[in-house]
Coordinates of C-alpha atoms in Angstrom, one line a residue:
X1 CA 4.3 111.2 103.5
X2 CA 4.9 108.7 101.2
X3 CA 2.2 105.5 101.5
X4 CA 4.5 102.7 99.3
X5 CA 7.5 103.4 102.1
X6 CA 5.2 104.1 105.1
X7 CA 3.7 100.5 104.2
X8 CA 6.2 98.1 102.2
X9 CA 9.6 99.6 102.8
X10 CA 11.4 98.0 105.9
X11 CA 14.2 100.7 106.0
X12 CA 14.6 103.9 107.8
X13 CA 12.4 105.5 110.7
X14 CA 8.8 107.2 111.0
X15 CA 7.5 109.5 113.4
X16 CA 4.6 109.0 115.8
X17 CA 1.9 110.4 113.1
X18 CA 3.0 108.1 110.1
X19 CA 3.0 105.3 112.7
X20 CA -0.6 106.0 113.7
X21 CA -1.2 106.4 110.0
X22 CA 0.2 103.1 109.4
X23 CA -1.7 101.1 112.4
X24 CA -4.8 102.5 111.5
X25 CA -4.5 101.4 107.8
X26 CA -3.6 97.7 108.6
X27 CA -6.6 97.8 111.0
X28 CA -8.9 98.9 108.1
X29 CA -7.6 96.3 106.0
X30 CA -7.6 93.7 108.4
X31 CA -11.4 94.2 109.2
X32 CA -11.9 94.5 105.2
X33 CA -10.1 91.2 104.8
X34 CA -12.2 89.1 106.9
X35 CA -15.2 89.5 104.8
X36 CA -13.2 88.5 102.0
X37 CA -13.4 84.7 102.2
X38 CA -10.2 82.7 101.0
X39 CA -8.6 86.1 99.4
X40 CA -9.1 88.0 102.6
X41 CA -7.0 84.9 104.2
X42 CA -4.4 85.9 101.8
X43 CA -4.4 89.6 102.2
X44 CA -4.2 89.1 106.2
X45 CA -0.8 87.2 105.6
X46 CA 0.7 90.2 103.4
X47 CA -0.7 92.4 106.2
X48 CA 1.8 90.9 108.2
X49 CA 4.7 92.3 106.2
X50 CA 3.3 95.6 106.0
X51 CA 3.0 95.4 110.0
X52 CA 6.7 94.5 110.1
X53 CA 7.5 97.7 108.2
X54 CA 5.1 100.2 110.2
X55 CA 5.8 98.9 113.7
X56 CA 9.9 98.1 112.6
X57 CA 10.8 101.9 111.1
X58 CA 8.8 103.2 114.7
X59 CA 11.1 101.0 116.5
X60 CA 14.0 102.6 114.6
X61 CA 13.0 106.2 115.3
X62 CA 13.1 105.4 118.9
X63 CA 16.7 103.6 117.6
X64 CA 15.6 99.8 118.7
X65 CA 15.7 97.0 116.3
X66 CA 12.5 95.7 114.5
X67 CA 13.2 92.2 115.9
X68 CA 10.9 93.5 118.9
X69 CA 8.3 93.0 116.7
X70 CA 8.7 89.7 117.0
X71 CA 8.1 89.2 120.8
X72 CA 4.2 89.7 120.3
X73 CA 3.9 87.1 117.8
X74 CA 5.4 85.0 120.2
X75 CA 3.3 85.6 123.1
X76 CA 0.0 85.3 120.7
X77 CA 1.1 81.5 119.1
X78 CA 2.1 80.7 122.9
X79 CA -1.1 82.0 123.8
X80 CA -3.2 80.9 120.5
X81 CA -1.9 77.4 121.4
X82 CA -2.7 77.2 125.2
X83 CA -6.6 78.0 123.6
X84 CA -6.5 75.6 121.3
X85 CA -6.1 72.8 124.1
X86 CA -7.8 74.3 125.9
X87 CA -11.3 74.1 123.7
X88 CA -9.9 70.6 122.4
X89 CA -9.7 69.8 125.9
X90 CA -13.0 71.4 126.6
X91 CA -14.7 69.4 124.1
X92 CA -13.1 66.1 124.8
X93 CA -14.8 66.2 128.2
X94 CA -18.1 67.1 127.0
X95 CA -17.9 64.1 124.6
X96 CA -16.5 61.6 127.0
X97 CA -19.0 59.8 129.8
X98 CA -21.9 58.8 128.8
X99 CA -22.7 59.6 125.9
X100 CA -24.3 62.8 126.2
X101 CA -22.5 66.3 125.3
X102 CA -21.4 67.7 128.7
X103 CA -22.0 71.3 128.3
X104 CA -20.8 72.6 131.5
X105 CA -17.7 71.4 130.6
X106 CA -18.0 72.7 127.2
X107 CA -18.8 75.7 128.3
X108 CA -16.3 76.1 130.7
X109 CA -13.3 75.4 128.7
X110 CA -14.7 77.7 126.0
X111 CA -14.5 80.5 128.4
X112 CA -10.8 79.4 129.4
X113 CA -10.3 79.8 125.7
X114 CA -12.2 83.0 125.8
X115 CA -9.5 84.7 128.1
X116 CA -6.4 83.1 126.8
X117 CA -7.5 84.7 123.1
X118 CA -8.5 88.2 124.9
X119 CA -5.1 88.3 126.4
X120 CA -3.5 88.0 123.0
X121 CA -5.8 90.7 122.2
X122 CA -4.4 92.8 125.3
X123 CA -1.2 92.2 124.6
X124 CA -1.0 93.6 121.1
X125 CA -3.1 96.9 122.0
X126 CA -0.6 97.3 125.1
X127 CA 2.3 97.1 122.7
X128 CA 0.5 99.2 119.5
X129 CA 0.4 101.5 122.4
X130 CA 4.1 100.7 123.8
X131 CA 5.4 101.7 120.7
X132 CA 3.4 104.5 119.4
X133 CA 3.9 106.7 122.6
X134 CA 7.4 106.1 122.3
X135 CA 9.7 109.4 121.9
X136 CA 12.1 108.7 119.0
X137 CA 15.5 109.7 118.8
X138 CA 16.1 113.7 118.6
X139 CA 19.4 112.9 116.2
X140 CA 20.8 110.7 113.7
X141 CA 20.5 106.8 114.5
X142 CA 21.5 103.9 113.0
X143 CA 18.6 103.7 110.9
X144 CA 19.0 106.8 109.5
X145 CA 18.1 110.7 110.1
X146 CA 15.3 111.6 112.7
X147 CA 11.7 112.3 111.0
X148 CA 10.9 116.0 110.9
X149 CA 7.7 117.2 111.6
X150 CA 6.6 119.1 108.9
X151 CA 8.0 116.3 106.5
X152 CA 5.5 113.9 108.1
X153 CA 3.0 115.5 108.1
X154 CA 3.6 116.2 104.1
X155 CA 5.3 119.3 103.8
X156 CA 8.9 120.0 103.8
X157 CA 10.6 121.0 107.2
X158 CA 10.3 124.3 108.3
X159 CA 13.2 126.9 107.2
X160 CA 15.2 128.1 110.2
X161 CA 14.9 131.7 110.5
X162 CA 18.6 133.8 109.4
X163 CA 19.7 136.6 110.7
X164 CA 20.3 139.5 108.2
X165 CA 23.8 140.2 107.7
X166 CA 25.1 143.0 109.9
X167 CA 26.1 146.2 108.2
X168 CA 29.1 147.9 109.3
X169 CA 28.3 151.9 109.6
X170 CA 31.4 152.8 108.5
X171 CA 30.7 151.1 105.0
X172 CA 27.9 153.3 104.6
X173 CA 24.8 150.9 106.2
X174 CA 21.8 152.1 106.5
X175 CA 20.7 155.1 108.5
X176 CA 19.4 153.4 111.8
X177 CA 22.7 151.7 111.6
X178 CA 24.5 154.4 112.3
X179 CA 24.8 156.7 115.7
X180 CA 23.2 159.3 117.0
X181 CA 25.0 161.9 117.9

């Protein structure tokens, strides 16, 4: 398995293992990244590309496009949106009356908030899931050859077992070529 493709290349197809692989390594880096103030910010963004080439090339094996990708990035702005009224809204009617900080209201929009973000959170596990238990395609695809197993997992394919070459008894083959008799 080769890291610089599995991460940065967008081209061709992985298997279910390098995926895996893959997901868990942007996780790790993801979690690194937010103690990282103002780099970690920037290293999140990159981790964005390298997500684009680990989920894409699984998407490929299973011979879909990588533009799937983009449908939960949609969902989470959509969603990341909806919370952000919703906790301006939230505090807008703690703050308005009179005079004193509402925070029933706070608190209530907060929690609104609270499920629209945890949904975004659902959605992406559902399709990291989605797309990892995905079979990909037994033959050729547009994307390119399937993955092999053994080349996955680092090693080259296994050789296909060949028959040894029949030998004709009347050429002189071996003895338990020949027949009894």
């Amino acid at each position: 398995m080769n890291i610089g493709h599995l991460l940065f290349s967008p081209n061709g197809r992985i298997g279910q293992q390098e995926y895996w692989i893959g997901v868990l390594i942007i996780i790790a880096a993801n979690i690194v990244a937010n103690f990282i103030p103002i780099l970690g910010f920037i290293v999140s963004l990159g981790l964005i590309y390298v997500g684009v080439c680990v989920y894409g090339k699984r998407l490929h094996d299973t011979g879909r496009t990588a533009w799937i990708h983009a449908v939960p990035w949609a969902v989470s702005i959509v969603l990341g949106i909806i919370g952000m009224i919703m906790v301006g809204g939230a505090v807008f009617a703690a703050m308005s009356g009179s005079g004193e900080v509402d925070m029933a209201a706070m608190m209530a929009g907060s929690s609104g908030a609270f499920l629209v973000f945890s949904l975004s959170f659902l959605v992406w596990i559902a399709y990291t899931i989605w797309v990892g238990v995905l079979k990909g395609d037994a033959g050729a695809n547009q994307y390119g050859e399937p993955v092999l197993a053994g080349a996955a997992a680092g090693g080259a394919a296994p050789a296909q077992p060949s028959a040894p070459p029949a030998s004709d008894p009347a050429e002189g083959g071996s003895d338990e070529d020949k027949p009894q008799g």
